[in-house]
Amino acid sequence: MAWRETFDAHWHEIANRDNERTRRMFRYYRSVCAGALRARNLQLWQVVYSLGRPGRYDAPR
């Protein structure tokens, strides 16, 4: 993946402020995101809770 190659190529520029653990966590997070995008397995849920308002909620768009 291009983002990983770019990240690894430029890691030395930020290595002095971040440690190896941060690098591994970032790569893992981005890999999971890339896998979900490739699998088209993403969902977004938006839930609105309201207190004491009967009826439905019309979301402004």
CSV table of C-alpha atoms in Angstrom, one decimal:
chain,number,residue,atom,x,y,z
A,1,MET,CA,0.0,0.0,0.0
A,2,ALA,CA,1.3,3.4,-0.9
A,3,TRP,CA,0.6,5.0,2.4
A,4,ARG,CA,2.7,2.4,4.2
A,5,GLU,CA,5.6,2.9,1.9
A,6,THR,CA,5.4,6.7,2.3
A,7,PHE,CA,5.1,6.4,6.1
A,8,ASP,CA,8.0,4.0,6.4
A,9,ALA,CA,10.2,6.1,4.1
A,10,HIS,CA,9.6,9.2,6.2
A,11,TRP,CA,9.5,7.6,9.7
A,12,HIS,CA,13.0,8.9,10.4
A,13,GLU,CA,11.7,12.5,10.3
A,14,ILE,CA,9.4,11.9,13.3
A,15,ALA,CA,11.2,9.1,15.0
A,16,ASN,CA,12.8,11.4,17.5
A,17,ARG,CA,9.4,12.5,18.9
A,18,ASP,CA,7.5,9.1,18.6
A,19,ASN,CA,8.7,5.7,19.7
A,20,GLU,CA,8.4,2.3,18.0
A,21,ARG,CA,5.2,1.4,19.9
A,22,THR,CA,3.5,4.5,18.4
A,23,ARG,CA,4.7,3.5,14.9
A,24,ARG,CA,3.4,0.0,15.3
A,25,MET,CA,0.0,1.2,16.6
A,26,PHE,CA,-0.3,3.7,13.8
A,27,ARG,CA,0.5,1.1,11.1
A,28,TYR,CA,-1.9,-1.4,12.6
A,29,TYR,CA,-4.7,1.2,12.8
A,30,ARG,CA,-4.2,2.2,9.2
A,31,SER,CA,-4.0,-1.4,8.0
A,32,VAL,CA,-7.3,-2.2,9.7
A,33,CYS,CA,-8.9,0.9,8.0
A,34,ALA,CA,-7.5,-0.1,4.7
A,35,GLY,CA,-8.8,-3.6,5.1
A,36,ALA,CA,-12.3,-2.4,6.0
A,37,LEU,CA,-12.3,-0.1,3.0
A,38,ARG,CA,-11.2,-2.9,0.6
A,39,ALA,CA,-13.8,-5.2,2.0
A,40,ARG,CA,-16.5,-2.5,1.8
A,41,ASN,CA,-17.3,-3.4,5.4
A,42,LEU,CA,-17.9,0.0,6.9
A,43,GLN,CA,-21.0,1.3,8.5
A,44,LEU,CA,-21.9,4.7,10.0
A,45,TRP,CA,-24.7,5.0,12.6
A,46,GLN,CA,-26.0,8.3,13.8
A,47,VAL,CA,-28.3,8.1,16.8
A,48,VAL,CA,-30.2,11.1,18.2
A,49,TYR,CA,-31.5,10.8,21.7
A,50,SER,CA,-34.1,13.4,22.9
A,51,LEU,CA,-35.8,13.8,26.2
A,52,GLY,CA,-39.5,14.5,26.3
A,53,ARG,CA,-40.0,15.1,22.6
A,54,PRO,CA,-42.8,13.0,21.1
A,55,GLY,CA,-42.8,12.1,17.5
A,56,ARG,CA,-40.0,11.8,15.1
A,57,TYR,CA,-36.8,13.8,14.6
A,58,ASP,CA,-36.2,15.4,11.2
A,59,ALA,CA,-32.5,15.7,10.6
A,60,PRO,CA,-31.4,18.9,8.9
A,61,ARG,CA,-29.5,18.3,5.7
